[in-house]
Each structure stands twice: as C-alpha cells, then as structure tokens.
Tab-separated table of C-alpha atoms in Angstrom:
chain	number	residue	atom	x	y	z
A	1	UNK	CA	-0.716	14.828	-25.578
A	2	UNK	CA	1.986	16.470	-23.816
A	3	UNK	CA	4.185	13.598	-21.570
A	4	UNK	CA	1.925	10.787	-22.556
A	5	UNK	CA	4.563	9.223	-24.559
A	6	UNK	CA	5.701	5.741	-24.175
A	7	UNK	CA	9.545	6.715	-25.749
A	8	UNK	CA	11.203	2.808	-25.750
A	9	UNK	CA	11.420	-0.123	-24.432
A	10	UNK	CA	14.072	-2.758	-23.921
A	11	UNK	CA	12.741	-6.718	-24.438
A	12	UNK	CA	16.575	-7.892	-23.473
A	13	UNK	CA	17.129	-5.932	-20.445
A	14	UNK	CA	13.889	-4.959	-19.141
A	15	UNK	CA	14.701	-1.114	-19.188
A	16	UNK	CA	11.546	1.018	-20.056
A	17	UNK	CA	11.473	4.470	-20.870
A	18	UNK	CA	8.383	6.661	-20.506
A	19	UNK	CA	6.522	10.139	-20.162
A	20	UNK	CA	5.932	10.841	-16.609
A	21	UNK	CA	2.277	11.962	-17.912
A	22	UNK	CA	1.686	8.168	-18.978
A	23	UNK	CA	-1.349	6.505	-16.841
A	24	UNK	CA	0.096	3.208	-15.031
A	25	UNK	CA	-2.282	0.796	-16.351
A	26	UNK	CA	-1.688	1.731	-20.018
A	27	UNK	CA	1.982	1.840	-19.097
A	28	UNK	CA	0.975	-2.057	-17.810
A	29	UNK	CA	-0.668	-2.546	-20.698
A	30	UNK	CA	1.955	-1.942	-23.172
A	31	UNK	CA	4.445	-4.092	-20.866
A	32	UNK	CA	1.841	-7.274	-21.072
A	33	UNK	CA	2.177	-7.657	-24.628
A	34	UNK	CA	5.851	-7.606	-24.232
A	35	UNK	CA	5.852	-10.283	-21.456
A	36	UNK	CA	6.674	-7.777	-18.978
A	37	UNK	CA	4.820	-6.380	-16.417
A	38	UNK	CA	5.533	-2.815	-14.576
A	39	UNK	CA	6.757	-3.374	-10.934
A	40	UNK	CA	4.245	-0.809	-9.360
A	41	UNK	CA	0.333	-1.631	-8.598
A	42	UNK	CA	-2.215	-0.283	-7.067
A	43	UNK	CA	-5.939	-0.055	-6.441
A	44	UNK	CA	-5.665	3.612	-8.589
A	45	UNK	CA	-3.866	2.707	-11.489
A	46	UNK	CA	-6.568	3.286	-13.859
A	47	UNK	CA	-5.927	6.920	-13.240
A	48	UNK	CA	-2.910	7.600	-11.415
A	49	UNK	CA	0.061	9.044	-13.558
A	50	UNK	CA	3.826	6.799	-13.730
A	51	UNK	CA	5.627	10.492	-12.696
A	52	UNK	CA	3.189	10.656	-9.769
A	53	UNK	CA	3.457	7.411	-8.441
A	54	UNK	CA	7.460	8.235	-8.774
A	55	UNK	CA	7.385	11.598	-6.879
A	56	UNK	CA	5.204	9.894	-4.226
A	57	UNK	CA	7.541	6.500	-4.063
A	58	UNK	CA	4.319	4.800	-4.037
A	59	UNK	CA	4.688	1.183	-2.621
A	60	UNK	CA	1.359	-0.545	-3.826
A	61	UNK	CA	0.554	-3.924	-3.943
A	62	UNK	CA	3.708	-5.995	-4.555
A	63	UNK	CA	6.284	-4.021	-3.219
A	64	UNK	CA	6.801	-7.454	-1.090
A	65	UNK	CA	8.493	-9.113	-4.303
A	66	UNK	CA	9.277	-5.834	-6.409
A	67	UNK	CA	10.966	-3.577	-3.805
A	68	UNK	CA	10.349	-0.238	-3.358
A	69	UNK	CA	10.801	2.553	-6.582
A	70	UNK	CA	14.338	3.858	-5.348
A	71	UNK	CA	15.417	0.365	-6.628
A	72	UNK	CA	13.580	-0.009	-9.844
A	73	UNK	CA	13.703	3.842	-11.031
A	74	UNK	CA	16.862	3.610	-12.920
A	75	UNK	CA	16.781	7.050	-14.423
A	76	UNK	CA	15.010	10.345	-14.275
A	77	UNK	CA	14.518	13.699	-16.806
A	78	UNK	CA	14.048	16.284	-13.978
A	79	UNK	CA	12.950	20.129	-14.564
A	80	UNK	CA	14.372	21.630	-11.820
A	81	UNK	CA	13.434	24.883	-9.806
A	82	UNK	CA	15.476	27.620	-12.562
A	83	UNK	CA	14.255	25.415	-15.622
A	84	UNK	CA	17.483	23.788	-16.231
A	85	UNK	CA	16.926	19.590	-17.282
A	86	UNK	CA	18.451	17.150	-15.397
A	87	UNK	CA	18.471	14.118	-17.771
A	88	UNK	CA	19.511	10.840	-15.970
A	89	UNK	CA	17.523	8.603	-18.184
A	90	UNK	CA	20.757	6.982	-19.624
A	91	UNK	CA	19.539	4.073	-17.297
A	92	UNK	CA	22.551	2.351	-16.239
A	93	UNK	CA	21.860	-0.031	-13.533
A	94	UNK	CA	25.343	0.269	-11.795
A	95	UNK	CA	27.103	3.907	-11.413
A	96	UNK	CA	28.810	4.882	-8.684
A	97	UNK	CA	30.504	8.124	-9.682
A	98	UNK	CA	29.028	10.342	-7.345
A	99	UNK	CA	26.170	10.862	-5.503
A	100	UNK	CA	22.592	9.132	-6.760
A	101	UNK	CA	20.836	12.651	-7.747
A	102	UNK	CA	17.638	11.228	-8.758
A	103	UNK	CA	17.263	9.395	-5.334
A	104	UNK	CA	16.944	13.159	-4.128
A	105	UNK	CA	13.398	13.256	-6.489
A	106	UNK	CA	11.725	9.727	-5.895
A	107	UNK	CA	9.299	10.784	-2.487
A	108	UNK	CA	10.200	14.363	-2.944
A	109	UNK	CA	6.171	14.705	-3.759
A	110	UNK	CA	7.642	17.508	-6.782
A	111	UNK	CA	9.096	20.048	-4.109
A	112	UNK	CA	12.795	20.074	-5.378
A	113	UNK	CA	12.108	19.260	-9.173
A	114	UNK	CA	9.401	18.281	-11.913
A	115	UNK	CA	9.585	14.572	-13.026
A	116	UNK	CA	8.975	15.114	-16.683
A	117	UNK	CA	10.410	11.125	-17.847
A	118	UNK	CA	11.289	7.878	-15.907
A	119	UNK	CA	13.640	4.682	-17.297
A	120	UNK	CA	12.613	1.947	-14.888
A	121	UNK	CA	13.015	-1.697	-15.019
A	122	UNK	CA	10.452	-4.154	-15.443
A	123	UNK	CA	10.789	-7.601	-14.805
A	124	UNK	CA	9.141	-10.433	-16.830
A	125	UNK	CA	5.044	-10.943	-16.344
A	126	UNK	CA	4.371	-14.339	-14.203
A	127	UNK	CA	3.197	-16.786	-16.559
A	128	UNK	CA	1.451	-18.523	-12.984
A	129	UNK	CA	-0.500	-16.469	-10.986
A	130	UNK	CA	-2.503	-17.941	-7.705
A	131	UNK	CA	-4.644	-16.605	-5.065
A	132	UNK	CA	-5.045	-17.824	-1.421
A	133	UNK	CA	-7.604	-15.954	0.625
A	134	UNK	CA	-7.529	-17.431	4.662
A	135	UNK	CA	-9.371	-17.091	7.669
A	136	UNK	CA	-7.204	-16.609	10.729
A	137	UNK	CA	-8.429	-16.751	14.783
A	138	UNK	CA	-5.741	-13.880	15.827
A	139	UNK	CA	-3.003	-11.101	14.512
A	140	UNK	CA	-0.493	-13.611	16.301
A	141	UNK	CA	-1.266	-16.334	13.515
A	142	UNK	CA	-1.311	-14.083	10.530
A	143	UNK	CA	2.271	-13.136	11.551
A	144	UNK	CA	3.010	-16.848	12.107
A	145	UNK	CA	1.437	-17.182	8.475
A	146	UNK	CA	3.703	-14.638	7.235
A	147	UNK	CA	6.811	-16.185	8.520
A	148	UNK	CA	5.817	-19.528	7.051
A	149	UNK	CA	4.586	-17.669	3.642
A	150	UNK	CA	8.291	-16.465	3.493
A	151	UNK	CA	10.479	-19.743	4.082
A	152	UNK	CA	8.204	-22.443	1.944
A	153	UNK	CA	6.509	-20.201	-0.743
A	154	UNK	CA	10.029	-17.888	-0.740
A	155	UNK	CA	10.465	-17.089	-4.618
A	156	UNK	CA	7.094	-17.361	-5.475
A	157	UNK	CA	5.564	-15.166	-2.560
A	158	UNK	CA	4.207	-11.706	-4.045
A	159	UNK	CA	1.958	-10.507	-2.089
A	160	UNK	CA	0.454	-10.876	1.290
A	161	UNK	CA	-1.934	-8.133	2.747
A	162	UNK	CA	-4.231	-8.696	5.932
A	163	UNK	CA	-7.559	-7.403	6.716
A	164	UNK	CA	-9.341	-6.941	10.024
A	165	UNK	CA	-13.118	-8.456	10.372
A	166	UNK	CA	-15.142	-4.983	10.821
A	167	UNK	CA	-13.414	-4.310	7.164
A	168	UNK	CA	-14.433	-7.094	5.504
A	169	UNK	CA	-17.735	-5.854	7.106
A	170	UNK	CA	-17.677	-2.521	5.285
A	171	UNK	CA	-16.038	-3.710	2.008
A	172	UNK	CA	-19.258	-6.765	2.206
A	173	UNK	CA	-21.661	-3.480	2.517
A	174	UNK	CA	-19.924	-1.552	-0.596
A	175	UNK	CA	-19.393	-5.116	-2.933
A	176	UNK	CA	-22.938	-6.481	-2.383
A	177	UNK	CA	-21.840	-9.974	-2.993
A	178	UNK	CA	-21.249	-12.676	-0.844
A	179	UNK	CA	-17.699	-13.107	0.684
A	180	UNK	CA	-15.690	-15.367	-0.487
A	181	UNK	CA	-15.154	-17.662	2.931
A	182	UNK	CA	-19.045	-18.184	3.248
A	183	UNK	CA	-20.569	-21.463	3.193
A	184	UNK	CA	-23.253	-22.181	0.928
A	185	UNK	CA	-26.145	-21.436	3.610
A	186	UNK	CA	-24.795	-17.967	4.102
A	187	UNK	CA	-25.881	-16.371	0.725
A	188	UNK	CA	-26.459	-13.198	2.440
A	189	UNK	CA	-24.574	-9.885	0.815
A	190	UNK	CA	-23.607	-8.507	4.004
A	191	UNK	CA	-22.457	-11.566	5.555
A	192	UNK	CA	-19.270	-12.362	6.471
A	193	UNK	CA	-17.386	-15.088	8.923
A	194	UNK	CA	-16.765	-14.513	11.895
A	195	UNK	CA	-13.156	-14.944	11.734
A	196	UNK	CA	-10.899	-11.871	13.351
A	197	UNK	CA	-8.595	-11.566	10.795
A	198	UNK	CA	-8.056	-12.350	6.863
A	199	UNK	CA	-5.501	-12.830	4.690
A	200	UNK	CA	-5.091	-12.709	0.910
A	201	UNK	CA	-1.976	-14.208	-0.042
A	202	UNK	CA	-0.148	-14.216	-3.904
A	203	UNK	CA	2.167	-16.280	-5.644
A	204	UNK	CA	3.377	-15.547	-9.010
A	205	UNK	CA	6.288	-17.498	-10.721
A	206	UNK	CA	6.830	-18.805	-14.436
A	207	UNK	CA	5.771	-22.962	-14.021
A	208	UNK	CA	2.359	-23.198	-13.349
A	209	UNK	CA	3.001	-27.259	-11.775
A	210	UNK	CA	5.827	-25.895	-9.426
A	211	UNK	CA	3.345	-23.205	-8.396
A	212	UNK	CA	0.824	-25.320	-7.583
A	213	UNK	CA	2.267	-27.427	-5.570
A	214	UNK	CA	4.190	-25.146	-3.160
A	215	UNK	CA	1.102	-23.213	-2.681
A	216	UNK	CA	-0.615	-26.138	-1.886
A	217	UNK	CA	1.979	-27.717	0.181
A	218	UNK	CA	1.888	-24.389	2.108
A	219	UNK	CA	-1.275	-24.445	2.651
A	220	UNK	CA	-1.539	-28.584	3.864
A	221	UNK	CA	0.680	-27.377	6.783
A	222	UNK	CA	-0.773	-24.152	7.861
A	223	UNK	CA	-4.152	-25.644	8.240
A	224	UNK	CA	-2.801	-28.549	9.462
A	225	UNK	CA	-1.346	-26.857	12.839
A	226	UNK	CA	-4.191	-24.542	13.204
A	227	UNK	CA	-2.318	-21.161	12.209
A	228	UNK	CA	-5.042	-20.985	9.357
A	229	UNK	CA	-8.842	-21.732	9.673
A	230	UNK	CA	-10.398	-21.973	6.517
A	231	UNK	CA	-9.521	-20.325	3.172
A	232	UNK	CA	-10.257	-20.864	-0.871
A	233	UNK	CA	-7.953	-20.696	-3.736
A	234	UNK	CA	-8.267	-18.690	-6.998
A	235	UNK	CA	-9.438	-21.424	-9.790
A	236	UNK	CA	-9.550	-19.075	-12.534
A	237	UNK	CA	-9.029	-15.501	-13.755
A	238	UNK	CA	-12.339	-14.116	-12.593
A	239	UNK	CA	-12.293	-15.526	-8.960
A	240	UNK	CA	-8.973	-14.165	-9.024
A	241	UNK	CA	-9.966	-10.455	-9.669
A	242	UNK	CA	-12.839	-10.553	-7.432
A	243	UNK	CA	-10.204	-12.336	-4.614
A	244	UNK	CA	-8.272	-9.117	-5.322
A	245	UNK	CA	-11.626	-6.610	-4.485
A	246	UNK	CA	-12.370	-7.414	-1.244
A	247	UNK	CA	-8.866	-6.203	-0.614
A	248	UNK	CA	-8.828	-3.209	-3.108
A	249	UNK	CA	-12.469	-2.567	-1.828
A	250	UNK	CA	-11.972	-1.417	1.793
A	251	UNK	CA	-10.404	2.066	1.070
A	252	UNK	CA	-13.637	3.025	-1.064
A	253	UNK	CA	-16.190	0.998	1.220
A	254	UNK	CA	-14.959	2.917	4.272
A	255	UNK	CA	-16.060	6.384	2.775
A	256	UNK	CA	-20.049	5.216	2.113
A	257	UNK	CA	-21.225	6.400	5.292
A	258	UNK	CA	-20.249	10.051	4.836
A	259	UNK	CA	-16.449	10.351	5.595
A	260	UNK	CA	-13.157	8.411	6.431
A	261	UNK	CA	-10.097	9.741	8.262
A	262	UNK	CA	-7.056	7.738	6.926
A	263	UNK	CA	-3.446	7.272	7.779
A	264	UNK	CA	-0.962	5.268	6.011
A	265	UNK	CA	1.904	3.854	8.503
A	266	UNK	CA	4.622	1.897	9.017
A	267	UNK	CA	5.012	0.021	12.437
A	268	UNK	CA	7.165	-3.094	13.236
A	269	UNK	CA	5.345	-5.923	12.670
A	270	UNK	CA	4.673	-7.216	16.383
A	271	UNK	CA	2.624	-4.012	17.801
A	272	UNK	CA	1.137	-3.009	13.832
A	273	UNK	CA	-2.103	-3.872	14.465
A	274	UNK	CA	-2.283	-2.695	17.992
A	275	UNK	CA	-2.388	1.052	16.925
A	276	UNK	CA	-5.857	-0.102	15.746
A	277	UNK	CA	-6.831	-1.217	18.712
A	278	UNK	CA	-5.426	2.015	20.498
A	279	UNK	CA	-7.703	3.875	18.390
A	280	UNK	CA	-11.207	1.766	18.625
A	281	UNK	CA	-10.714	1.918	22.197
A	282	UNK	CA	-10.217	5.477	22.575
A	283	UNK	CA	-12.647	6.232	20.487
A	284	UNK	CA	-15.567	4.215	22.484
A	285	UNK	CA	-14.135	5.710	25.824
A	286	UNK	CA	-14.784	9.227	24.684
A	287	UNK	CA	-17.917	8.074	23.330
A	288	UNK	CA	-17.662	8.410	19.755
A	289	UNK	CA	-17.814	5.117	18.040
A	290	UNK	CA	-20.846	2.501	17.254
A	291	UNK	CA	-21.775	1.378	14.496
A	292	UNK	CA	-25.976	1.140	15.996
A	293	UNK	CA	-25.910	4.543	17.568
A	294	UNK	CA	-26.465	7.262	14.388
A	295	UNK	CA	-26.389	10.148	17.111
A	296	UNK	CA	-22.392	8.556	17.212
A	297	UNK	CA	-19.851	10.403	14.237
A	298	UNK	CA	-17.347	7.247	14.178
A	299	UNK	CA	-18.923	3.912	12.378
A	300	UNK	CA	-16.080	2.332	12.280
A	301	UNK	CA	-12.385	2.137	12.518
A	302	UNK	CA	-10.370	-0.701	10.919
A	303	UNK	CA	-7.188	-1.774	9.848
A	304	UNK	CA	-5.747	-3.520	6.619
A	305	UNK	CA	-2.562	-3.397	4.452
A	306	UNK	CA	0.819	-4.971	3.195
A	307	UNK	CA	2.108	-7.165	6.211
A	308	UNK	CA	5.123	-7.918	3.984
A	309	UNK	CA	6.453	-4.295	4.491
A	310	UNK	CA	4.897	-3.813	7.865
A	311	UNK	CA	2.792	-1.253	6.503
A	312	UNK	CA	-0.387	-0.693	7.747
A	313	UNK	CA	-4.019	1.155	6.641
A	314	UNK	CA	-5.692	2.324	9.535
A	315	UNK	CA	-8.972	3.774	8.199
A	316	UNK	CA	-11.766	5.706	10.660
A	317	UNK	CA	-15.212	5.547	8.896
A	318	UNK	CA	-17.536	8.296	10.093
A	319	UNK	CA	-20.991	9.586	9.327
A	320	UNK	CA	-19.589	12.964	9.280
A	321	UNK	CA	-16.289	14.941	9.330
A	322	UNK	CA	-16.123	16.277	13.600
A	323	UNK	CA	-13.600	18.190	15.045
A	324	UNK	CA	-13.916	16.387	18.110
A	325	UNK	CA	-12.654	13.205	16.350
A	326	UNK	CA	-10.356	14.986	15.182
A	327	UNK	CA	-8.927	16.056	18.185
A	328	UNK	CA	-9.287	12.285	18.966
A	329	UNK	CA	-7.201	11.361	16.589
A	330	UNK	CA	-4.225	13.812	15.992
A	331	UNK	CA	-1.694	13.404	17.819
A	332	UNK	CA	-2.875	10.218	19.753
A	333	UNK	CA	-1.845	8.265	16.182
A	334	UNK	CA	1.275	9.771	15.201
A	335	UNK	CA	2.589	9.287	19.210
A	336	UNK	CA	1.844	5.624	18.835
A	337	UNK	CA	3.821	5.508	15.574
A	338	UNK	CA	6.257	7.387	17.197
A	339	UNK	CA	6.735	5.738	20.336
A	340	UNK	CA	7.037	2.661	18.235
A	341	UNK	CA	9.759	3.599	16.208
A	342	UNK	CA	7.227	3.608	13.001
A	343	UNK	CA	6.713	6.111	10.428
A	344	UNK	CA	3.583	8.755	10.173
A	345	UNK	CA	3.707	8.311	6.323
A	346	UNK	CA	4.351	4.793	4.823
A	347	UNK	CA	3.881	5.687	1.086
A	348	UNK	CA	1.432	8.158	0.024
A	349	UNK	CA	3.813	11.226	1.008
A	350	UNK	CA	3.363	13.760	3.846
A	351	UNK	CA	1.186	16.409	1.917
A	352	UNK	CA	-0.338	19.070	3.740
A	353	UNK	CA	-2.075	17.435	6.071
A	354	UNK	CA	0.913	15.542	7.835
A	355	UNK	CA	3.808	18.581	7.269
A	356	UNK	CA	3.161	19.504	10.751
A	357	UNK	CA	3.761	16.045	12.229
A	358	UNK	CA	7.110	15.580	10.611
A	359	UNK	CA	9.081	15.690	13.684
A	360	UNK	CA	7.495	12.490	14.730
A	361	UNK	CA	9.348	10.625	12.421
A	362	UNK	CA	12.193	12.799	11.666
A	363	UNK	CA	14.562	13.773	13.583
A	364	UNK	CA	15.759	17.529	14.387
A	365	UNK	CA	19.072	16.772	11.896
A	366	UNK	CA	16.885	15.410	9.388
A	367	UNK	CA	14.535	17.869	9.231
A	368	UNK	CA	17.433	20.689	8.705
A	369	UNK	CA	18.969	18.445	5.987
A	370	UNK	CA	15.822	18.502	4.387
A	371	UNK	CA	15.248	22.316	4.525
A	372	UNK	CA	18.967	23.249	3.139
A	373	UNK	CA	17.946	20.457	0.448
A	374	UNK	CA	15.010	22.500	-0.066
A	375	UNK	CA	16.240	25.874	-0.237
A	376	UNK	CA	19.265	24.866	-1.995
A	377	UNK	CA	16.961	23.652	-5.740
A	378	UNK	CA	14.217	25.801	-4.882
A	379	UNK	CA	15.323	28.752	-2.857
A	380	UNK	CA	12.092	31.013	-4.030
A	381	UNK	CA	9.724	28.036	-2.474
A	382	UNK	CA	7.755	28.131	-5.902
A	383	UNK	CA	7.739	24.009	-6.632
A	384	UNK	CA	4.561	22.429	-5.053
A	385	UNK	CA	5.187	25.465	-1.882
A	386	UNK	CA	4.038	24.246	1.747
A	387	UNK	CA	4.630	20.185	1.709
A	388	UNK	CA	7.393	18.771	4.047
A	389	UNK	CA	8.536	22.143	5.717
C-alpha cells in the first residue's frame, strides 16, 4: 500500500494532492465525485501510475484544452539521488523566488530524482460532453477543420485527433464491429469508408444547450463548404465511448499481426503527416511493405494522433520484428523530424531506445546542459542509469 494514497483534496481551489503510486483512473475516479476531473488521459490509464505519467510529462488525450503537466503540476515530493526529500508540495500556483526546481523532474523519466507525491490542479468535470467523428477527402482539409474547430468551437474545443484510412483499417480488424461512418448496407466488420482521412473531434463545456448548438453550427458550415464529407455525432454515453475506441484502438490493433515499430513525434503541422508518407514509400521501394504479400515483414504503416499539439503517431505494423526494417527505419525517421524542425520524442520520453538519437533534436549546448544536470543530482549514475545520455 506503499504511495497509493490519495492525501487531500481542495473542492475551492482545485489543488489535489496524491501518492505518485496512485493509478490515474482511480485518481479520476475520486475527482468525478467531487465534480472534478484530473487534467491527464490516456488510452493506459487503467494501469498507468499519476508519478509515471509525471516523470514522463505524458500529454494524452486533451492536452489541446488542459496544457501540458509543467503547467498543471503545481508541486512535487522528490527523493533525490543521496536520499535527501525535496518537498515542493506546498502548491502555490504563483512563486517566483527562484528557479522552478520541480520543472527540472516533470520529463526527467526518474534520472535526476524519485517522484514519491504530486499537488496538481484539476479543473471542474464538463457537465456537456459531445462527440463529432468526420470523414475528410485530404490532410489539407483536416487542417482547414482544425483551424475552423479553433475560432467557432474555441472554449469548448477539447480534443481533436486525426486518423489515416489504412488505421481505421487495422483498428476495424482488432474492434470487429462496424465503423461508425458506414451506411446501413455496409454491415461488414472489416469495412470501412473509403475516406483518406478521419477525424474525431470533442467538446466539453458546462451548458449542455450552448454546447449543442456551437457544435452543430460548426458542423452546418464545414459540411457546407466541403472541408468535411460525412460524419455522426455522439447521442449518448455509449456511442460516445465506442466514438472514443476507434481512436484509442489503433495503438493495440497495429500489434495483431506480430509486431509494430512506433515513434511518437512532433512536426509542424503543414508537413506532419508527410513523414508518413516518407515512410510507406520507402518502405515499398525497398520492397518491404504489402499488406497481400505474407513473404513481405511490413503490413502496414499508418499515422494518427493529437493535431491540436502537432503531435503525431506514426505506427509500422509488421508480421515480424526484421533488422532490415529496421535499418529502414532508423535514421530515415528521426532525419525527417529533424530536418523539419520537429522533435524525435513528443511525449512518451526518450528511453533507451531513442538515447542515441538525441542529437537530432537537441542541440550540442543542450545536450551538455543536460549532462552537468545529470551529474550534478546523480553524480554515481545510479537513478534509472542509461536514459538521455
């Protein structure tokens, strides 16, 4: 039972102060029955730990309305390298004597200090929640989409993720249920529309009437100058979930035929979705990819994620792990993220498997800053050894 404590919570202010070893959805759960609702979710949070998610500046679902953790983490309790406690968790949410130490531990993936307790705020729970889910002809309109999601939905907007075709394919494989743009003669499990591109768009705000009629006011006009082509709203609770798992689906759906390579990037959003199409057509030009050929390793690769923070999911399905896809992949993604002024991590943390490809986001100043940081709390290397550096 050791840091699985929920240790208070403020109604007036929002300010909530927990155990890092608390699982996110319980820590959700709790907040719901106080009308609040944690400002952090994500596809794992029926397992995933509050400190975790901290130490990994996780960016989830609704970091589009929410912001990112370095803005909601108000205070941390730190054990540091020596075993001395940094306690922060007075939670103020202005102080500006001195520098921001626990800024130093949110993304530091546990290398310069153990998050043992976290004082976040957590806004009020929407009392209106509503689900759009469109069918678009071409990357150019979702971003079109997007920019008109932002100016008439504007307070409301809380989400707004995008999803390529081939995975709506996969996740239509994985759910065994029919998508939720078919028409009634298309009962088929694995069928989907032929429409390029998806998007699944949220609004959230506290007057259900006001809601309504923004989102559908939004929609009248995107359909009405062709920037959308079809779509369905959420009526209900239940069509809203199952809205939410053709999204939440893909990641899990893209491992079913024996493997997935993934990255997690940031790109601007103009040229996002063009790494993906860097990396199908490299991969059928050194012969690697189809989805009939078994004899091929790659069955697919698509792309999906959080247009609202220009962070993208570009996943590679294959029927087995190959080092020659491998060799297909790494560096060719991280120079197109590079080149592009993007980031090789967007928010699941560099790890092991990305330490090595640091430079292509950081520069050579940044990357001795972050070694004297290093050896300056942990000068024996003993806290989680190996990431970063």
């Amino acid at each position: 039972d050791s840091m699985k404590k929920i240790r208070s919570f403020d109604e007036s202010s929002g300010i909530f102060k927990v155990d890092a070893g608390v699982i996110l959805e319980a820590a959700d759960t709790f907040l719901a029955e106080k009308g609040h609702i944690f400002p952090l979710d994500l596809g794992a949070k029926g397992s995933c730990f509050v400190g975790g998610n901290v130490a990994t500046n996780a960016g989830g679902l609704r970091l589009l309305r929410y912001g990112s953790l370095h803005g909601s983490v108000l205070g941390l309790e730190v054990v540091l390298a020596d075993g001395t406690v940094m306690d922060s968790m007075h939670s103020l949410r202005k102080d500006n004597t001195g520098y921001d130490l626990k800024q130093l531990f949110i993304g530091s993936e546990g290398s310069l200090g153990i998050i043992t307790g976290v004082s976040i705020l957590c806004p009020a729970r929407p009392k209106s929640v509503n689900i759009a889910f469109l069918g678009l002809e071409s990357y150019e309109m979702v971003q079109k989409c997007f920019q008109t999601a932002r100016s008439d939905l504007c307070e409301i907007l809380s989400a707004f993720e995008f999803m390529d075709h081939d995975s709506q394919l996969l996740a239509a494989k994985s759910l065994k249920t029919t998508h939720p743009l078919c028409q009634e003669d298309e009962t088929g499990v694995d069928s989907v529309p032929e429409y390029p591109f998806y998007v699944l768009l949220e609004t959230s705000g506290s007057t259900k009437e006001h809601d309504d009629e923004k989102l559908e006011n939004f929609l009248e006009k995107v359909m009405g100058d062709e920037t959308v082509v079809d779509g369905t709203v959420s009526q209900d609770e239940t069509q809203l979930r199952t809205l939410w798992t053709w999204r939440e689906g893909i990641a899990e759906a893209s491992q079913q035929f024996g493997g997935v390579y993934k990255y997690d990037v940031s790109l601007p959003l103009d040229s996002m979705y063009s790494l993906v199409e860097a990396v199908q057509e490299r991969l059928k030009k050194l012969n690697l990819s189809s989805t009939e050929d078994e004899s091929k390793p790659v069955y697919e690769a698509v792309g999906y994620g959080h247009i609202g923070d220009g962070n993208l999911h570009l996943n590679v399905a294959v029927r087995e792990y190959n080092k020659e896809v491998e060799k297909a992949l790494e560096p060719f993604v991280y120079e197109f993220v590079s080149k592009h002024h993007g980031s090789i991590s967007a928010e699941h943390g560099l790890g092991f498997q990305k330490k090595n490809y640091i430079g292509y986001s950081k520069s050579e100043v940044e990357i001795r800053m972050i070694k004297d940081i290093k050896h300056h709390y942990d000068p024996k290397g003993i806290l989680n050894p190996y990431k970063y550096i």
